Structures are given as structure tokens and as C-alpha cells.
PDB file of N, CA and C in Angstrom:
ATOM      1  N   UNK A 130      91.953 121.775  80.879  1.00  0.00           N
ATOM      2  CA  UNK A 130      91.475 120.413  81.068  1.00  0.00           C
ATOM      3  C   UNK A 130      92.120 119.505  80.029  1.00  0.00           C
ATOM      4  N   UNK A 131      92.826 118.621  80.222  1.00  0.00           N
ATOM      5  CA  UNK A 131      93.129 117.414  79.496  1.00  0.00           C
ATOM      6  C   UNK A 131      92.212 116.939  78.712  1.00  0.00           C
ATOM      7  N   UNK A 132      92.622 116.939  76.971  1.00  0.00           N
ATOM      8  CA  UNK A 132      91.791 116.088  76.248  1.00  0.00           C
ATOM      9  C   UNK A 132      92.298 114.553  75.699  1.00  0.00           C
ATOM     10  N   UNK A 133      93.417 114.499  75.507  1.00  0.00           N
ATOM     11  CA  UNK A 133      93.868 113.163  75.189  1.00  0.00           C
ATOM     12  C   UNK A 133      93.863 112.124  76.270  1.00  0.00           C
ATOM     13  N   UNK A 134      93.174 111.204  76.279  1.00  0.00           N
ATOM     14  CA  UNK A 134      93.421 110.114  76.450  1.00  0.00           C
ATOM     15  C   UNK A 134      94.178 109.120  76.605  1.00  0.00           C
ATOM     16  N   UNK A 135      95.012 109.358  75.918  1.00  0.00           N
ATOM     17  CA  UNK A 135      95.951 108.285  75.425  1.00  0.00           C
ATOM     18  C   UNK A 135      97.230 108.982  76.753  1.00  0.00           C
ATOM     19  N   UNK A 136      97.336 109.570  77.224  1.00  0.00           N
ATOM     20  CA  UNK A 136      97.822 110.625  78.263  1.00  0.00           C
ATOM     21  C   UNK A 136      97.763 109.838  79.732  1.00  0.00           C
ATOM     22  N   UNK A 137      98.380 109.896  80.712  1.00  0.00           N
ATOM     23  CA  UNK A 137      98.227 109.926  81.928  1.00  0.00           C
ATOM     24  C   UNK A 137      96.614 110.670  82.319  1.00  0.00           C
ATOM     25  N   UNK A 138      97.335 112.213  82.555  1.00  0.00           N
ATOM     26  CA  UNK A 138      96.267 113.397  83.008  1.00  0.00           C
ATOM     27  C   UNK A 138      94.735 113.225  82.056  1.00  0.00           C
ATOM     28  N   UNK A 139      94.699 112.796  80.933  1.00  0.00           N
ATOM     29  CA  UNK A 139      93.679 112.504  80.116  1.00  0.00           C
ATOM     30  C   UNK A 139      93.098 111.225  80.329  1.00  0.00           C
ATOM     31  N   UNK A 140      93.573 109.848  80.620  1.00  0.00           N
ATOM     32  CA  UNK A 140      93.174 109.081  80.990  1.00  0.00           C
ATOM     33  C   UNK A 140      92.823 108.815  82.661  1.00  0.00           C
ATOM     34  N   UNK A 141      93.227 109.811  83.761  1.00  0.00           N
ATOM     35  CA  UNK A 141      92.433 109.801  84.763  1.00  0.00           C
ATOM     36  C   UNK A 141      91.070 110.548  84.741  1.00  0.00           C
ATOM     37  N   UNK A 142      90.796 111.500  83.978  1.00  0.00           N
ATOM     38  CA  UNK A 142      89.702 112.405  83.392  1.00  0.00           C
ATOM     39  C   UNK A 142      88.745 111.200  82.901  1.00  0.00           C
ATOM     40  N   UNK A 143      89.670 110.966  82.129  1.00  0.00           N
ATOM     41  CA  UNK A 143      88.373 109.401  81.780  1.00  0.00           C
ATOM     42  C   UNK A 143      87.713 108.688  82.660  1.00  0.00           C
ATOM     43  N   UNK A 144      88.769 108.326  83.298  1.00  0.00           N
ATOM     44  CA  UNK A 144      88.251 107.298  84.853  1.00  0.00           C
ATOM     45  C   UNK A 144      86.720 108.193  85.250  1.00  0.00           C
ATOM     46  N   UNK A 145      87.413 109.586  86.071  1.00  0.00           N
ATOM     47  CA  UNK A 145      86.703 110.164  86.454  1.00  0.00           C
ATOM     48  C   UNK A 145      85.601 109.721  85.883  1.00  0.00           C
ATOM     49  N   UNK A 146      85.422 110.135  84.638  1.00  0.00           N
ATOM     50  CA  UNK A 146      83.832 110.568  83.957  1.00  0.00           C
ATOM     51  C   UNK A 146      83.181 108.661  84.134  1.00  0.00           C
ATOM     52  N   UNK A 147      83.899 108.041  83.830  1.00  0.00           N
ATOM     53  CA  UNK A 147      83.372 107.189  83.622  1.00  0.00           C
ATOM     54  C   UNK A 147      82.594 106.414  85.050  1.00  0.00           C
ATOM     55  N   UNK A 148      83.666 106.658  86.169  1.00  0.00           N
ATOM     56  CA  UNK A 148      83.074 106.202  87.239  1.00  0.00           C
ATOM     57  C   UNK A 148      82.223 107.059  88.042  1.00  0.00           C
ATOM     58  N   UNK A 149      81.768 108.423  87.379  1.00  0.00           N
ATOM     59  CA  UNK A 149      80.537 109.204  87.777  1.00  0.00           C
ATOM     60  C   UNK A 149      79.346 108.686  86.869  1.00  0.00           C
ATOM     61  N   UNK A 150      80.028 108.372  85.885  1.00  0.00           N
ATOM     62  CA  UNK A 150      78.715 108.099  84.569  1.00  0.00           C
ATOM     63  C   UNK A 150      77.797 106.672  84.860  1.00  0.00           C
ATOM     64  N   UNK A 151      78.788 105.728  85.089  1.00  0.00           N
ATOM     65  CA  UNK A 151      77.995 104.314  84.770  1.00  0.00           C
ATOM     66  C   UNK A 151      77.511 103.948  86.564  1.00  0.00           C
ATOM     67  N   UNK A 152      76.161 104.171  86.334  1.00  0.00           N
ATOM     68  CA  UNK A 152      75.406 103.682  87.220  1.00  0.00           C
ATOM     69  C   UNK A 152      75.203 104.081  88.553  1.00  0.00           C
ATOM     70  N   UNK A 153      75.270 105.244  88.781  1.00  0.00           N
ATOM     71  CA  UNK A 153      75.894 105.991  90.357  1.00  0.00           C
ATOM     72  C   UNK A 153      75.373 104.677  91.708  1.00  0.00           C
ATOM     73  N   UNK A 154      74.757 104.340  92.062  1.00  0.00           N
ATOM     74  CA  UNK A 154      74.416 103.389  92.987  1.00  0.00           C
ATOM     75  C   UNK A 154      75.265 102.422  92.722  1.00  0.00           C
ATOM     76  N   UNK A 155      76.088 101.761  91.571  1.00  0.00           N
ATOM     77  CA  UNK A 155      77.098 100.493  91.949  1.00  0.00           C
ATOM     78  C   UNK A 155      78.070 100.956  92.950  1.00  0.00           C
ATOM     79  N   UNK A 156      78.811  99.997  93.282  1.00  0.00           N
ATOM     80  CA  UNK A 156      80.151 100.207  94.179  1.00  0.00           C
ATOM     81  C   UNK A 156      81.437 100.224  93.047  1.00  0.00           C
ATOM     82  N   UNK A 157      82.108 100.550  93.673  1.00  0.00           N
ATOM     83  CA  UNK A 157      83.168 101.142  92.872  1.00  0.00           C
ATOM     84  C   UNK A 157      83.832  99.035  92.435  1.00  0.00           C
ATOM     85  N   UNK A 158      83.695  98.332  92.910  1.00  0.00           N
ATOM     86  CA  UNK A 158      83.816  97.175  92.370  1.00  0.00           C
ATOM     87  C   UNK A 158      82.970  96.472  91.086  1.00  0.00           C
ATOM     88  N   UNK A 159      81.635  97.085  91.158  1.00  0.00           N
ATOM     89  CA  UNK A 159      80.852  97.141  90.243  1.00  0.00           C
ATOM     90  C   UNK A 159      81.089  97.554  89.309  1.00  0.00           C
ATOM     91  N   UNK A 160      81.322  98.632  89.342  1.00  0.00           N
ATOM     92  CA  UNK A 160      82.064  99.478  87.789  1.00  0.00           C
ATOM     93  C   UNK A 160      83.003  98.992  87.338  1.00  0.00           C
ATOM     94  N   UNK A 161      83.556  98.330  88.125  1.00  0.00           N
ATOM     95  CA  UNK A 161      85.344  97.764  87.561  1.00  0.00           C
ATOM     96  C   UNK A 161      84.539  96.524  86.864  1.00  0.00           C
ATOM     97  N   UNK A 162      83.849  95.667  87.128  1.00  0.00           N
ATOM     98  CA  UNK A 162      83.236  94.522  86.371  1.00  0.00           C
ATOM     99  C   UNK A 162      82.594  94.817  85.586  1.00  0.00           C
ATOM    100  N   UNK A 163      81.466  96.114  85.245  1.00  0.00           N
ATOM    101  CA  UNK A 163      80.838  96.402  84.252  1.00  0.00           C
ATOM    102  C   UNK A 163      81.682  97.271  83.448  1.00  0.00           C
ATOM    103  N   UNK A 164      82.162  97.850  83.097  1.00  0.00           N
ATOM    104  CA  UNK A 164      83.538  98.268  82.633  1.00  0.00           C
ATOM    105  C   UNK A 164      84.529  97.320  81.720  1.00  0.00           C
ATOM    106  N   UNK A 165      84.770  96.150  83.019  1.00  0.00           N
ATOM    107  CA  UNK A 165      85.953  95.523  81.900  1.00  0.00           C
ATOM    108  C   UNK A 165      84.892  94.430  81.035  1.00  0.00           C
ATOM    109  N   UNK A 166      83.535  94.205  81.951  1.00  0.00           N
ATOM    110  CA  UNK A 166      82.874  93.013  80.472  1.00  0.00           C
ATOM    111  C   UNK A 166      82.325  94.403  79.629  1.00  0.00           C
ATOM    112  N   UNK A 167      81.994  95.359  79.636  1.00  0.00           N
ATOM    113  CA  UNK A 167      81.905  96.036  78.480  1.00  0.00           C
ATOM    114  C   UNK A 167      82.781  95.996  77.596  1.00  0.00           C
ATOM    115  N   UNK A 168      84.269  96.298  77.587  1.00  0.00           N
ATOM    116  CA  UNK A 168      85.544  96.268  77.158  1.00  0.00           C
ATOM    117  C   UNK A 168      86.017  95.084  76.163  1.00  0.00           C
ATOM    118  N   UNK A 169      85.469  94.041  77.104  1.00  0.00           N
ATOM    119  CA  UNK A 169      85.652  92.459  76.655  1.00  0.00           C
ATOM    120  C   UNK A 169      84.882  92.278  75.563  1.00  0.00           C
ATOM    121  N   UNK A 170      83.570  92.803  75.772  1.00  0.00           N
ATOM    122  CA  UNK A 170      82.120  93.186  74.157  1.00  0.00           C
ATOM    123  C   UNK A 170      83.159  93.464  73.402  1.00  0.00           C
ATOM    124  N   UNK A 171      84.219  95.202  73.487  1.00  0.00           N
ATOM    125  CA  UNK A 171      84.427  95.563  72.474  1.00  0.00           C
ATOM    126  C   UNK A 171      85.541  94.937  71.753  1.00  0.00           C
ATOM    127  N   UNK A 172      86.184  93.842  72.734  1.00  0.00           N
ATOM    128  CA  UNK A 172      87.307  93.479  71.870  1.00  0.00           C
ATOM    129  C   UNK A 172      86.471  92.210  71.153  1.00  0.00           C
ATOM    130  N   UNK A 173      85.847  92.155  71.047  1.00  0.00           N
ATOM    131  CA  UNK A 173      85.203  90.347  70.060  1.00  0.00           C
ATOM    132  C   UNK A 173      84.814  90.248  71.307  1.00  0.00           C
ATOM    133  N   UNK A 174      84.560  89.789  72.598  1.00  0.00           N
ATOM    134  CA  UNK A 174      84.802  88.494  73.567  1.00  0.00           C
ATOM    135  C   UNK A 174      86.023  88.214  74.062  1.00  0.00           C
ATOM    136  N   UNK A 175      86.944  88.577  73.336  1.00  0.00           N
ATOM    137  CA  UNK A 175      88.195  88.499  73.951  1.00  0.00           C
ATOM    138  C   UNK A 175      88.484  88.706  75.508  1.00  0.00           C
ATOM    139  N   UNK A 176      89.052  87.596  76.565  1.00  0.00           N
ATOM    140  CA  UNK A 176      89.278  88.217  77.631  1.00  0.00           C
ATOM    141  C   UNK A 176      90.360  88.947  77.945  1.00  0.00           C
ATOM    142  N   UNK A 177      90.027  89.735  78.872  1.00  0.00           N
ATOM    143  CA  UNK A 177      90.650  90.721  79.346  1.00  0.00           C
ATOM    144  C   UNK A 177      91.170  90.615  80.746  1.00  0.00           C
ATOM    145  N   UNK A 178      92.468  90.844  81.047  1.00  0.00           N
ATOM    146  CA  UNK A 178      92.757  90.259  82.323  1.00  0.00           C
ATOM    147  C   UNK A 178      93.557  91.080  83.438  1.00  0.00           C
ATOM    148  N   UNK A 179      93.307  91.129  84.609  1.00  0.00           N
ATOM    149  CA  UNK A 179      93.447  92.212  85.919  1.00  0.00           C
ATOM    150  C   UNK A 179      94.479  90.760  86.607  1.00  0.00           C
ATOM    151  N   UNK A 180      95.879  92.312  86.447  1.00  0.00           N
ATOM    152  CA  UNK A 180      96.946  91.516  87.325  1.00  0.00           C
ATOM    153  C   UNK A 180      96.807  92.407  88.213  1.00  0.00           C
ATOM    154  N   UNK A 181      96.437  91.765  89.899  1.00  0.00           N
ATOM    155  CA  UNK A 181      96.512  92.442  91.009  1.00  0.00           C
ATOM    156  C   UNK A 181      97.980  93.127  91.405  1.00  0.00           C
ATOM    157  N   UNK A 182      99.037  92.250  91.199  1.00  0.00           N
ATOM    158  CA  UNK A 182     100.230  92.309  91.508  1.00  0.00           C
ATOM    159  C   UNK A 182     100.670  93.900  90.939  1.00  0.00           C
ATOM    160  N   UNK A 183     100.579  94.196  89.725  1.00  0.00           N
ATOM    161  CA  UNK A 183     100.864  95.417  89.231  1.00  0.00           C
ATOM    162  C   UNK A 183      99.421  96.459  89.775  1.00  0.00           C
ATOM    163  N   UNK A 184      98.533  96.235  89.761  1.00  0.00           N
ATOM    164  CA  UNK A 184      97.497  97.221  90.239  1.00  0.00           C
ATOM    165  C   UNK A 184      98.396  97.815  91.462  1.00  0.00           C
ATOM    166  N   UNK A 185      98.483  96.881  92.452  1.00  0.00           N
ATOM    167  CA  UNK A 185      99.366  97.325  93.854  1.00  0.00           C
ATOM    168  C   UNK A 185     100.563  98.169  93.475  1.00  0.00           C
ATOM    169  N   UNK A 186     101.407  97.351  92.634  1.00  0.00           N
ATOM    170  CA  UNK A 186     102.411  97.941  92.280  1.00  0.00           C
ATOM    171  C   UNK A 186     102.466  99.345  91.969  1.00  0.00           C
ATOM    172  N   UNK A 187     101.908  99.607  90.669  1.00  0.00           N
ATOM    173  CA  UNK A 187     101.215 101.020  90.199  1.00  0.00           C
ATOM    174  C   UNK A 187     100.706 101.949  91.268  1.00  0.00           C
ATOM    175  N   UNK A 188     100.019 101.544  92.391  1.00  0.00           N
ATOM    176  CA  UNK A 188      99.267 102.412  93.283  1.00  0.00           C
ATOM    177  C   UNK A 188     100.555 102.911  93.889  1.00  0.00           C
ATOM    178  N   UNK A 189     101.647 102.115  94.533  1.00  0.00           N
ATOM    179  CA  UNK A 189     102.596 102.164  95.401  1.00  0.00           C
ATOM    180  C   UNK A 189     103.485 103.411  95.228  1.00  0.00           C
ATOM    181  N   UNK A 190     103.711 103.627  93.301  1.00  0.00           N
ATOM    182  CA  UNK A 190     104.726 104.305  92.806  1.00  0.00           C
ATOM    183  C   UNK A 190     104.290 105.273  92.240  1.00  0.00           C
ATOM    184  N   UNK A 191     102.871 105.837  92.363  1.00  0.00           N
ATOM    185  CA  UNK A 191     102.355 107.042  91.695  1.00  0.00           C
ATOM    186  C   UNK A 191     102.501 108.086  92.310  1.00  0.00           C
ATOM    187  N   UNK A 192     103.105 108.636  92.408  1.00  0.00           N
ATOM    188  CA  UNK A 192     103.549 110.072  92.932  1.00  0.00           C
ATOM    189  C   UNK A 192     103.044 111.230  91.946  1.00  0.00           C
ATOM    190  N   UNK A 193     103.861 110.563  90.562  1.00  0.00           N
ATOM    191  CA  UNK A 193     103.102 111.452  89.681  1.00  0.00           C
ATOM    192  C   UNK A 193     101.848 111.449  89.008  1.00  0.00           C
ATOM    193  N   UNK A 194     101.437 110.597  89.045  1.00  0.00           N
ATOM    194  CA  UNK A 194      99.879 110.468  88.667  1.00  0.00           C
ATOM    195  C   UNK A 194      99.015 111.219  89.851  1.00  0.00           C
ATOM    196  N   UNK A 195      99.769 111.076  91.253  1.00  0.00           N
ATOM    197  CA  UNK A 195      98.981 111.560  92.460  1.00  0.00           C
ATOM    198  C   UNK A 195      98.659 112.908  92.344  1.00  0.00           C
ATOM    199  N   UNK A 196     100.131 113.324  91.867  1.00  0.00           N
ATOM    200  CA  UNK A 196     100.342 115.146  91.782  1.00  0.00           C
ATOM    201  C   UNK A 196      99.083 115.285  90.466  1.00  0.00           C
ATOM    202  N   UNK A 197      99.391 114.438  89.049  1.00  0.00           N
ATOM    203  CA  UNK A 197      98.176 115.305  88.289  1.00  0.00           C
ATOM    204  C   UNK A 197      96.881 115.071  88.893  1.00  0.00           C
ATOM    205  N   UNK A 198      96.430 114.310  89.411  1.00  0.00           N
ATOM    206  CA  UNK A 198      95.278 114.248  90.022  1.00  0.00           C
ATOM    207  C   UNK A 198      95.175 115.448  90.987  1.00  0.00           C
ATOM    208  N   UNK A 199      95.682 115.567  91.881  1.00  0.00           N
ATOM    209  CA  UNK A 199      95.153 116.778  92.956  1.00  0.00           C
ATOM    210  C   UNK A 199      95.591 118.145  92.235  1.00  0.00           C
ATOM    211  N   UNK A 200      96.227 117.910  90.997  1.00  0.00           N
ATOM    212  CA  UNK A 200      96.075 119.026  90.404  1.00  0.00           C
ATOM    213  C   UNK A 200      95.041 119.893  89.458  1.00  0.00           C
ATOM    214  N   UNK A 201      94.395 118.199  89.073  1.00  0.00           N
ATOM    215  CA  UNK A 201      92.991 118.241  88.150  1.00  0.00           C
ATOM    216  C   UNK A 201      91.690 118.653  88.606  1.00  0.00           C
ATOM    217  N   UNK A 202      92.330 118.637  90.302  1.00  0.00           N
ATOM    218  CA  UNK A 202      90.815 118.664  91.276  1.00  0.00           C
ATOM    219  C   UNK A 202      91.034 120.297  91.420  1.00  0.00           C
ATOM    220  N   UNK A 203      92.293 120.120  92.055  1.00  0.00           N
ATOM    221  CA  UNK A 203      92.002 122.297  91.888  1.00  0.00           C
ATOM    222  C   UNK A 203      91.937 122.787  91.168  1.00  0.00           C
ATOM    223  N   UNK A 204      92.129 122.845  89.624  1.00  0.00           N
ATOM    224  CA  UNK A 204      91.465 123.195  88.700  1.00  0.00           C
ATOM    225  C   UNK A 204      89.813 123.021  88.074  1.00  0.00           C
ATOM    226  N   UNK A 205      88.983 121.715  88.913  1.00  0.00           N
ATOM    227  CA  UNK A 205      87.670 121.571  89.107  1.00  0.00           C
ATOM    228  C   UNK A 205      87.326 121.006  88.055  1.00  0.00           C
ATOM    229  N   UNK A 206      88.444 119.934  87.237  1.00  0.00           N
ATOM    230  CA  UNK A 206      87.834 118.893  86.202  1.00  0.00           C
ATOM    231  C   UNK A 206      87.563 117.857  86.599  1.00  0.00           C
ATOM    232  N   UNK A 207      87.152 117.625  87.792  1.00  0.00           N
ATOM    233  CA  UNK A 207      86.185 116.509  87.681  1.00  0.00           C
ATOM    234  C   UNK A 207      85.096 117.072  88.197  1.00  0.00           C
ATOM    235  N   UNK A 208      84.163 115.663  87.516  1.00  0.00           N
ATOM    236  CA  UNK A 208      82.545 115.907  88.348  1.00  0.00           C
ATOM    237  C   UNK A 208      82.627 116.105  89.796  1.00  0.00           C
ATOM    238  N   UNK A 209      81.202 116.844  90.100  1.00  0.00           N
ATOM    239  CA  UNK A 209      80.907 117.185  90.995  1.00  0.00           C
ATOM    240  C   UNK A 209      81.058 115.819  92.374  1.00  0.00           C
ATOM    241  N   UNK A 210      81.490 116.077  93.728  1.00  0.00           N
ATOM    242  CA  UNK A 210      81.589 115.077  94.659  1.00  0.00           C
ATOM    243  C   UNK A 210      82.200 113.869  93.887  1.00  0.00           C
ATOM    244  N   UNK A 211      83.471 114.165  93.424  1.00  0.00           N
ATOM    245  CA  UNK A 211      84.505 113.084  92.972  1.00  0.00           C
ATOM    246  C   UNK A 211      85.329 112.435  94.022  1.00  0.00           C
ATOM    247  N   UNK A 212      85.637 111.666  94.094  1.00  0.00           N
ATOM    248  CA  UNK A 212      86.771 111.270  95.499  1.00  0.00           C
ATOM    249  C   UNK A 212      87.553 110.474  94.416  1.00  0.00           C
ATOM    250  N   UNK A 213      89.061 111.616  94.922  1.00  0.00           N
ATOM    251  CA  UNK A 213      89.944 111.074  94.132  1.00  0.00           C
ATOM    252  C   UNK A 213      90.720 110.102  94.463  1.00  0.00           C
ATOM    253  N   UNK A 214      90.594 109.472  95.856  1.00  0.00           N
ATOM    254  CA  UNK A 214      90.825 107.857  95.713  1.00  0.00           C
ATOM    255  C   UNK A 214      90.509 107.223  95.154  1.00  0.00           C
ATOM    256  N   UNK A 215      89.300 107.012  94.704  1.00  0.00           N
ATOM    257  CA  UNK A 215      88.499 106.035  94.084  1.00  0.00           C
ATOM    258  C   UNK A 215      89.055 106.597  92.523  1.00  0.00           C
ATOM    259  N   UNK A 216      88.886 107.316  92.540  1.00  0.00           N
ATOM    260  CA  UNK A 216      89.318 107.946  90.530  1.00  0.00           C
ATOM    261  C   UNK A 216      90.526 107.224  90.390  1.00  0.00           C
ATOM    262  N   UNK A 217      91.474 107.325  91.353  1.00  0.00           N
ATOM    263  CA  UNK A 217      92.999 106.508  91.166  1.00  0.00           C
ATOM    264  C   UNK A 217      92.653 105.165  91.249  1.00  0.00           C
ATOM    265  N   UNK A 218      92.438 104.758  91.784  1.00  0.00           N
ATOM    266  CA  UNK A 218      92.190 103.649  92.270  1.00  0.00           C
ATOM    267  C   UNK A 218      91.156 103.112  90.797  1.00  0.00           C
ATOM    268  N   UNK A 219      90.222 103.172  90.445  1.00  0.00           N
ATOM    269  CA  UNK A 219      90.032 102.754  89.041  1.00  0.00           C
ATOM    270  C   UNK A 219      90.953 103.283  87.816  1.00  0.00           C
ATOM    271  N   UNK A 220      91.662 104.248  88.102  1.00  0.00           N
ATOM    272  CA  UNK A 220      92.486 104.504  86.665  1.00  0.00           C
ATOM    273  C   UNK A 220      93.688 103.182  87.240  1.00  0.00           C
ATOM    274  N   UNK A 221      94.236 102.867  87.994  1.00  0.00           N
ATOM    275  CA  UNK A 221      95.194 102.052  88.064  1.00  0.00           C
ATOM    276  C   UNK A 221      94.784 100.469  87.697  1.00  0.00           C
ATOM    277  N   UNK A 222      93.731 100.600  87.848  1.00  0.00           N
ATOM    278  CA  UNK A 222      92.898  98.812  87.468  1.00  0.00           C
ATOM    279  C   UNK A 222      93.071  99.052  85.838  1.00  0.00           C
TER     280      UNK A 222
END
């Protein structure tokens, strides 16, 4: 299992946990807003800002992020009933 963070394979692990952790009943849009104003707390207030253009972009060209992901799932590091669309899909935001 991936421990760094600072990592590709470690920072989708994060996603994971995080979008099993905070609040199971939000929508996966929810988390992305409670998430980045949490984030925004930790920088001062500072805003924080979501370029759609590269989100798309990023989704378009992950091949390899795709491969560690379905590789992370057959090895069974993520939580239980993960859908790894959605895990990509917030690690790329």
C-alpha cells in the first residue's frame, strides 16, 4: 500500500480515504466544496482555485494514474464499496 502522499499512487489513496471519510451521504460535489473550503481554513483564508480546463485535461491523459488505480483496487487498498471513478475523478480536482 502506498504511504507517501506527495506521490501519484499515495495521493489517490488519499482521495480515496478522504472521499469515504467526510460525510458518506454528500455527493461527490459536496466533498469537493467541503474539502477545498476546509483547505482554504488551512491556508489563512486564502483562496483556492479549480481550473476546469486542466481538471478535463488531466482526466483525458491519465492512463497512468488509471493503471495505478485499478492496480490499488486489486490489491484491496481502498475502502470498502469504493468506485474508482469517483476516486479519480476527485484526485484530478
Amino acid at each position: 500500500k502506498p504511504h507517501n502522499p506527495m506521490i501519484n499512487a499515495g495521493a489517490i489513496l488519499v482521495c480515496s480515504l478522504l472521499k469515504s471519510l467526510i460525510k458518506p451521504e454528500m455527493t461527490l460535489a459536496e466533498k469537493f466544496d467541503f474539502t477545498m473550503n476546509y483547505f482554504e481554513r488551512l491556508a489563512g483564508g486564502e483562496n483556492l482555485g479549480f481550473n476546469n480546463a486542466v481538471f478535463l485535461s488531466e482526466r483525458e491523459a491519465a492512463d497512468r494514474n488509471y493503471a495505478l488505480g485499478f492496480y490499488m483496487r486489486e490489491h484491496n487498498c481502498y475502502p470498502d464499496k469504493s468506485n474508482l471513478r469517483e476516486i479519480m475523478d476527485f484526485y484530478f480536482q
